PDB file of C-alpha atoms in Angstrom:
ATOM      1  CA  HIS V  11     -19.520 -36.151  -3.312  1.00 39.00           C
ATOM      2  CA  PRO V  12     -17.161 -34.046  -5.451  1.00 44.00           C
ATOM      3  CA  ASN V  13     -17.768 -33.864  -9.158  1.00 45.00           C
ATOM      4  CA  LEU V  14     -14.825 -35.833 -10.531  1.00 47.00           C
ATOM      5  CA  ASP V  15     -15.434 -34.414 -14.023  1.00 52.00           C
ATOM      6  CA  GLN V  16     -14.410 -30.940 -12.845  1.00 49.00           C
ATOM      7  CA  PRO V  17     -10.833 -29.815 -12.067  1.00 48.00           C
ATOM      8  CA  PRO V  18     -10.122 -28.987  -8.448  1.00 46.00           C
ATOM      9  CA  PRO V  19     -10.324 -25.298  -7.528  1.00 43.00           C
ATOM     10  CA  PRO V  20      -7.038 -23.365  -7.287  1.00 43.00           C
ATOM     11  CA  THR V  21      -5.400 -23.535  -3.886  1.00 48.00           C
ATOM     12  CA  GLY V  22      -2.845 -21.224  -2.351  1.00 51.00           C
ATOM     13  CA  LEU V  23      -2.200 -18.764   0.401  1.00 64.00           C
ATOM     14  CA  GLY V  24      -2.719 -15.041   0.410  1.00 81.00           C
ATOM     15  CA  LEU V  25      -3.683 -14.078  -3.164  1.00 91.00           C
ATOM     16  CA  ALA V  26      -6.498 -14.883  -5.570  1.00 92.00           C
ATOM     17  CA  ALA V  27      -8.393 -13.440  -8.527  1.00 94.00           C
ATOM     18  CA  ILE V  28     -12.178 -13.777  -8.762  1.00 95.00           C
ATOM     19  CA  ASP V  29     -14.074 -13.625 -12.058  1.00 95.00           C
ATOM     20  CA  LEU V  30     -16.601 -10.771 -11.797  1.00 96.00           C
ATOM     21  CA  ALA V  31     -19.168 -12.534 -13.955  1.00 97.00           C
ATOM     22  CA  THR V  32     -19.117 -15.976 -12.337  1.00 96.00           C
ATOM     23  CA  GLY V  33     -17.707 -15.373  -8.842  1.00 96.00           C
ATOM     24  CA  ILE V  34     -15.317 -18.268  -9.403  1.00 96.00           C
ATOM     25  CA  ALA V  35     -11.593 -18.105  -8.648  1.00 93.00           C
ATOM     26  CA  THR V  36      -9.423 -17.936 -11.754  1.00 93.00           C
ATOM     27  CA  ASN V  37      -6.110 -19.707 -12.271  1.00 92.00           C
ATOM     28  CA  TRP V  38      -4.168 -16.604 -11.126  1.00 92.00           C
ATOM     29  CA  ASN V  39      -2.669 -18.017  -7.964  1.00 89.00           C
ATOM     30  CA  PRO V  40       0.726 -16.677  -6.822  1.00 92.00           C
ATOM     31  CA  GLN V  41       1.851 -18.615  -3.762  1.00 91.00           C
ATOM     32  CA  VAL V  42       2.703 -16.566  -0.661  1.00 93.00           C
ATOM     33  CA  GLY V  43       5.225 -18.142   1.689  1.00 90.00           C
ATOM     34  CA  ASP V  44       6.163 -21.804   1.732  1.00 83.00           C
ATOM     35  CA  LEU V  45       2.635 -23.189   2.347  1.00 77.00           C
ATOM     36  CA  LYS V  46       3.936 -24.748   5.587  1.00 78.00           C
ATOM     37  CA  THR V  47       3.243 -21.855   7.941  1.00 74.00           C
ATOM     38  CA  MET V  48       0.642 -19.087   8.120  1.00 78.00           C
ATOM     39  CA  ASP V  49       2.994 -16.284   9.164  1.00 85.00           C
ATOM     40  CA  GLN V  50       3.484 -14.799   5.685  1.00 91.00           C
ATOM     41  CA  VAL V  51       0.592 -12.656   4.495  1.00 92.00           C
ATOM     42  CA  VAL V  52      -0.432  -9.982   1.996  1.00 95.00           C
ATOM     43  CA  ASN V  53      -2.144  -6.945   3.537  1.00 95.00           C
ATOM     44  CA  SER V  54      -2.761  -4.714   0.528  1.00 96.00           C
ATOM     45  CA  ILE V  55      -2.825  -4.795  -3.273  1.00 97.00           C
ATOM     46  CA  ASP V  56      -3.138  -2.261  -6.071  1.00 97.00           C
ATOM     47  CA  ILE V  57      -3.251  -2.630  -9.847  1.00 96.00           C
ATOM     48  CA  SER V  58      -1.523  -0.465 -12.441  1.00 94.00           C
ATOM     49  CA  PHE V  59      -2.014  -1.471 -16.070  1.00 91.00           C
ATOM     50  CA  ASN V  60      -1.129  -5.213 -16.148  1.00 92.00           C
ATOM     51  CA  THR V  61       0.789  -5.301 -12.875  1.00 97.00           C
ATOM     52  CA  VAL V  62      -0.502  -6.199  -9.421  1.00 97.00           C
ATOM     53  CA  TYR V  63       1.523  -4.573  -6.642  1.00 98.00           C
ATOM     54  CA  VAL V  64       1.373  -6.306  -3.258  1.00 98.00           C
ATOM     55  CA  GLY V  65       2.537  -5.398   0.226  1.00 97.00           C
ATOM     56  CA  GLY V  66       2.477  -7.314   3.475  1.00 96.00           C
ATOM     57  CA  LEU V  67       4.700  -9.503   5.596  1.00 95.00           C
ATOM     58  CA  PHE V  68       6.379 -12.110   3.406  1.00 95.00           C
ATOM     59  CA  SER V  69       9.785 -13.254   2.226  1.00 95.00           C
ATOM     60  CA  LEU V  70       8.835 -15.723  -0.508  1.00 94.00           C
ATOM     61  CA  LEU V  71       6.503 -15.770  -3.501  1.00 94.00           C
ATOM     62  CA  SER V  72       5.688 -18.533  -5.989  1.00 90.00           C
ATOM     63  CA  GLY V  73       7.862 -21.048  -4.205  1.00 86.00           C
ATOM     64  CA  ASN V  74      11.305 -19.640  -5.007  1.00 91.00           C
ATOM     65  CA  GLN V  75      11.115 -15.854  -5.488  1.00 94.00           C
ATOM     66  CA  ALA V  76      12.677 -14.034  -2.522  1.00 96.00           C
ATOM     67  CA  ARG V  77      11.024 -10.710  -1.673  1.00 97.00           C
ATOM     68  CA  SER V  78      11.090  -8.348   1.330  1.00 97.00           C
ATOM     69  CA  ASN V  79       7.414  -7.535   2.008  1.00 97.00           C
ATOM     70  CA  LEU V  80       6.868  -5.914  -1.420  1.00 98.00           C
ATOM     71  CA  ALA V  81       6.430  -7.384  -4.879  1.00 98.00           C
ATOM     72  CA  ALA V  82       5.003  -6.900  -8.352  1.00 98.00           C
ATOM     73  CA  ILE V  83       3.101  -9.698 -10.088  1.00 97.00           C
ATOM     74  CA  GLY V  84       1.910  -9.908 -13.678  1.00 96.00           C
ATOM     75  CA  THR V  85      -1.716 -10.655 -14.480  1.00 91.00           C
ATOM     76  CA  ASN V  86      -0.447 -14.014 -15.759  1.00 91.00           C
ATOM     77  CA  GLY V  87       0.827 -14.824 -12.245  1.00 92.00           C
ATOM     78  CA  THR V  88       4.535 -14.282 -12.976  1.00 95.00           C
ATOM     79  CA  VAL V  89       6.499 -12.588 -10.202  1.00 96.00           C
ATOM     80  CA  LEU V  90       8.204  -9.550 -11.756  1.00 97.00           C
ATOM     81  CA  PRO V  91      11.747  -8.298 -11.004  1.00 97.00           C
ATOM     82  CA  TRP V  92      10.688  -5.297  -8.848  1.00 98.00           C
ATOM     83  CA  ALA V  93      12.028  -6.107  -5.369  1.00 97.00           C
ATOM     84  CA  PRO V  94      12.531  -3.151  -3.018  1.00 98.00           C
ATOM     85  CA  VAL V  95      13.565  -4.110   0.503  1.00 98.00           C
ATOM     86  CA  SER V  96      11.282  -3.107   3.369  1.00 98.00           C
ATOM     87  CA  ASN V  97      12.608  -3.852   6.843  1.00 97.00           C
ATOM     88  CA  GLY V  98       9.099  -4.192   8.215  1.00 96.00           C
ATOM     89  CA  MET V  99       5.495  -5.011   7.368  1.00 97.00           C
ATOM     90  CA  ILE V 100       3.628  -3.078   4.674  1.00 98.00           C
ATOM     91  CA  ASP V 101       0.052  -2.161   5.612  1.00 97.00           C
ATOM     92  CA  LYS V 102      -1.053  -0.301   2.461  1.00 97.00           C
ATOM     93  CA  ILE V 103       0.150   0.165  -1.113  1.00 98.00           C
ATOM     94  CA  ARG V 104      -1.214   2.545  -3.761  1.00 97.00           C
ATOM     95  CA  VAL V 105       0.334   3.147  -7.183  1.00 96.00           C
ATOM     96  CA  ALA V 106       0.195   6.304  -9.307  1.00 93.00           C
ATOM     97  CA  GLY V 107       2.200   6.377 -12.513  1.00 91.00           C
ATOM     98  CA  THR V 108       5.733   5.237 -11.722  1.00 94.00           C
ATOM     99  CA  ILE V 109       5.440   5.687  -7.943  1.00 96.00           C
ATOM    100  CA  ALA V 110       4.206   3.173  -5.368  1.00 97.00           C
ATOM    101  CA  TYR V 111       3.189   4.843  -2.115  1.00 97.00           C
ATOM    102  CA  VAL V 112       3.302   2.586   0.929  1.00 98.00           C
ATOM    103  CA  VAL V 113       2.375   2.744   4.606  1.00 98.00           C
ATOM    104  CA  GLY V 114       3.925   0.387   7.142  1.00 97.00           C
ATOM    105  CA  GLU V 115       6.417  -0.452   9.846  1.00 96.00           C
ATOM    106  CA  PHE V 116       9.719   0.298   8.124  1.00 96.00           C
ATOM    107  CA  ALA V 117      11.410   2.894  10.345  1.00 93.00           C
ATOM    108  CA  ASN V 118      14.641   0.887   9.980  1.00 94.00           C
ATOM    109  CA  GLY V 119      14.661   1.310   6.226  1.00 97.00           C
ATOM    110  CA  ILE V 120      12.768   0.901   2.964  1.00 98.00           C
ATOM    111  CA  GLY V 121      14.121   1.140  -0.562  1.00 97.00           C
ATOM    112  CA  GLY V 122      17.535   2.064   0.789  1.00 97.00           C
ATOM    113  CA  LYS V 123      16.199   5.060   2.766  1.00 97.00           C
ATOM    114  CA  ILE V 124      15.086   5.777   6.330  1.00 96.00           C
ATOM    115  CA  ARG V 125      11.448   6.824   6.602  1.00 96.00           C
ATOM    116  CA  THR V 126      10.184   7.348  10.145  1.00 93.00           C
ATOM    117  CA  SER V 127       6.605   8.549   9.558  1.00 93.00           C
ATOM    118  CA  ARG V 128       5.258   5.171   8.317  1.00 96.00           C
ATOM    119  CA  VAL V 129       4.969   6.413   4.722  1.00 97.00           C
ATOM    120  CA  ALA V 130       7.306   6.192   1.730  1.00 97.00           C
ATOM    121  CA  ALA V 131       7.333   6.540  -2.055  1.00 97.00           C
ATOM    122  CA  LEU V 132       9.044   3.893  -4.185  1.00 98.00           C
ATOM    123  CA  ASP V 133      10.091   4.018  -7.826  1.00 97.00           C
ATOM    124  CA  VAL V 134       8.435   1.098  -9.643  1.00 97.00           C
ATOM    125  CA  ASN V 135      11.250   1.130 -12.226  1.00 96.00           C
ATOM    126  CA  SER V 136      13.926   0.555  -9.589  1.00 96.00           C
ATOM    127  CA  ASN V 137      14.148  -0.868  -6.091  1.00 96.00           C
ATOM    128  CA  ASN V 138      14.711   2.538  -4.501  1.00 98.00           C
ATOM    129  CA  ALA V 139      12.724   4.980  -2.427  1.00 98.00           C
ATOM    130  CA  THR V 140      12.310   8.410  -4.005  1.00 97.00           C
ATOM    131  CA  SER V 141      13.438  11.638  -2.362  1.00 96.00           C
ATOM    132  CA  TRP V 142       9.872  12.379  -1.180  1.00 96.00           C
ATOM    133  CA  ASP V 143      10.170  12.567   2.610  1.00 95.00           C
ATOM    134  CA  PRO V 144       7.683  14.942   4.281  1.00 95.00           C
ATOM    135  CA  VAL V 145       8.072  15.326   8.036  1.00 91.00           C
ATOM    136  CA  PHE V 146       4.815  14.406   9.782  1.00 93.00           C
ATOM    137  CA  GLN V 147       5.259  16.054  13.154  1.00 91.00           C
ATOM    138  CA  ASN V 148       3.854  14.795  16.472  1.00 89.00           C
ATOM    139  CA  GLY V 149       2.564  11.556  14.994  1.00 90.00           C
ATOM    140  CA  ALA V 150       2.630   9.329  11.925  1.00 92.00           C
ATOM    141  CA  VAL V 151       0.618   8.076   8.941  1.00 96.00           C
ATOM    142  CA  ASN V 152      -2.228   5.536   9.042  1.00 96.00           C
ATOM    143  CA  ASP V 153      -3.503   5.391   5.449  1.00 97.00           C
ATOM    144  CA  ILE V 154      -3.174   6.812   1.929  1.00 97.00           C
ATOM    145  CA  ALA V 155      -5.437   7.289  -1.091  1.00 97.00           C
ATOM    146  CA  ILE V 156      -5.013   8.613  -4.628  1.00 95.00           C
ATOM    147  CA  SER V 157      -7.544  10.664  -6.563  1.00 94.00           C
ATOM    148  CA  GLY V 158      -6.517  12.007  -9.953  1.00 91.00           C
ATOM    149  CA  PRO V 159      -3.276  13.989  -9.593  1.00 92.00           C
ATOM    150  CA  ASP V 160      -3.406  14.087  -5.798  1.00 95.00           C
ATOM    151  CA  LEU V 161      -2.198  11.882  -2.965  1.00 96.00           C
ATOM    152  CA  TYR V 162      -4.152  12.079   0.307  1.00 97.00           C
ATOM    153  CA  VAL V 163      -2.478  11.098   3.567  1.00 97.00           C
ATOM    154  CA  ALA V 164      -4.398  10.344   6.767  1.00 96.00           C
ATOM    155  CA  GLY V 165      -3.045   9.751  10.249  1.00 95.00           C
ATOM    156  CA  TRP V 166      -2.508  11.006  13.765  1.00 92.00           C
ATOM    157  CA  TYR V 167      -0.244  13.972  13.173  1.00 92.00           C
ATOM    158  CA  GLU V 168      -0.539  17.723  13.772  1.00 90.00           C
ATOM    159  CA  SER V 169       1.608  19.297  11.087  1.00 91.00           C
ATOM    160  CA  ILE V 170       3.894  18.662   8.129  1.00 94.00           C
ATOM    161  CA  GLY V 171       7.134  20.610   8.054  1.00 87.00           C
ATOM    162  CA  ASN V 172       5.639  23.211  10.434  1.00 87.00           C
ATOM    163  CA  GLN V 173       2.545  23.589   8.223  1.00 92.00           C
ATOM    164  CA  PRO V 174      -0.612  22.792  10.279  1.00 92.00           C
ATOM    165  CA  ARG V 175      -2.353  19.701   8.945  1.00 92.00           C
ATOM    166  CA  PRO V 176      -4.629  18.110  11.590  1.00 91.00           C
ATOM    167  CA  GLY V 177      -4.486  14.437  10.614  1.00 92.00           C
ATOM    168  CA  LEU V 178      -5.298  14.909   6.937  1.00 94.00           C
ATOM    169  CA  SER V 179      -3.283  16.343   4.053  1.00 96.00           C
ATOM    170  CA  ALA V 180      -2.975  16.418   0.281  1.00 96.00           C
ATOM    171  CA  PHE V 181       0.108  16.300  -1.939  1.00 97.00           C
ATOM    172  CA  ASN V 182       0.630  16.787  -5.637  1.00 94.00           C
ATOM    173  CA  ALA V 183       1.547  13.266  -6.741  1.00 91.00           C
ATOM    174  CA  ALA V 184       3.684  14.488  -9.644  1.00 89.00           C
ATOM    175  CA  THR V 185       5.840  16.939  -7.685  1.00 91.00           C
ATOM    176  CA  GLY V 186       5.454  15.679  -4.102  1.00 93.00           C
ATOM    177  CA  GLY V 187       4.548  19.184  -2.997  1.00 95.00           C
ATOM    178  CA  LEU V 188       2.224  19.771  -0.035  1.00 96.00           C
ATOM    179  CA  LYS V 189      -1.077  21.377  -1.089  1.00 96.00           C
ATOM    180  CA  SER V 190      -2.910  24.138   0.767  1.00 95.00           C
ATOM    181  CA  TRP V 191      -5.983  21.936   1.442  1.00 93.00           C
ATOM    182  CA  VAL V 192      -6.654  21.936   5.231  1.00 91.00           C
ATOM    183  CA  PRO V 193     -10.030  20.424   6.188  1.00 86.00           C
ATOM    184  CA  ASP V 194     -11.264  20.758   9.765  1.00 75.00           C
ATOM    185  CA  THR V 195     -11.047  17.207  11.118  1.00 71.00           C
ATOM    186  CA  GLY V 196     -11.773  18.078  14.758  1.00 70.00           C
ATOM    187  CA  SER V 197      -9.972  16.338  17.595  1.00 64.00           C
ATOM    188  CA  ASN V 198     -10.645  13.977  20.482  1.00 58.00           C
ATOM    189  CA  SER V 199     -10.729  14.937  24.148  1.00 55.00           C
ATOM    190  CA  ASP V 200      -6.926  14.789  24.307  1.00 56.00           C
ATOM    191  CA  GLY V 201      -6.557  17.322  21.517  1.00 56.00           C
ATOM    192  CA  GLN V 202      -5.172  14.695  19.122  1.00 66.00           C
ATOM    193  CA  TYR V 203      -6.193  14.173  15.512  1.00 78.00           C
ATOM    194  CA  ASN V 204      -6.512  10.599  14.297  1.00 89.00           C
ATOM    195  CA  ILE V 205      -7.850   9.643  10.868  1.00 92.00           C
ATOM    196  CA  ASN V 206      -7.762   5.850  10.702  1.00 93.00           C
ATOM    197  CA  SER V 207      -8.799   5.113   7.126  1.00 95.00           C
ATOM    198  CA  ILE V 208      -9.239   7.015   3.868  1.00 96.00           C
ATOM    199  CA  THR V 209     -10.519   6.263   0.380  1.00 95.00           C
ATOM    200  CA  ALA V 210     -11.159   8.517  -2.591  1.00 93.00           C
ATOM    201  CA  SER V 211     -13.521   8.921  -5.530  1.00 92.00           C
ATOM    202  CA  ASP V 212     -13.130  11.438  -8.339  1.00 89.00           C
ATOM    203  CA  THR V 213     -14.833  14.176  -6.324  1.00 91.00           C
ATOM    204  CA  LYS V 214     -14.838  13.149  -2.664  1.00 92.00           C
ATOM    205  CA  ILE V 215     -12.600  11.860   0.109  1.00 92.00           C
ATOM    206  CA  TYR V 216     -14.144   9.442   2.595  1.00 95.00           C
ATOM    207  CA  ILE V 217     -12.521   9.108   6.034  1.00 93.00           C
ATOM    208  CA  THR V 218     -13.012   7.358   9.358  1.00 92.00           C
TER     209      THR V 218
END
């Protein structure tokens, strides 16, 4: 039997915050979608200062806040004004300073720009994509990670702007410039490079 002396746990769809000490869900509970269907989801989140940045496939947050697959939410649960338009699903979001880097299916447009390599950079102080637009040749991007001043980009591509980069590359996050780092990632039997996932610590990059 439920304990009627205790309040019911928070309910919602897609987002939650868990207390590290107790393992119990907190009251932070932004609603994703209209709670009537299960076709609106969050795929990725990142935190910068007191803002939670989310990306996925959704058009509505907190009941009445229209968004196009990207949003910023305060740690108090309030949906913030940042509302760039992505014309497709966001798979990954990572924030460094004033830039949100995203990976997804937005070849038809994101932040008012066309980005065909599945990766884009968005200004968190506006709804616009930045001018950062490297050309990932013979493929596209699967994942991104940030370590210190650097952005790491993994995928199934051969080069960037005619500079050989077999599926893995590094950029200066402040300037957007491509770095000279070129690890040997090998290739499969078809001669293709495909890094599926990447994460970073202060000193190492971990890939699959």
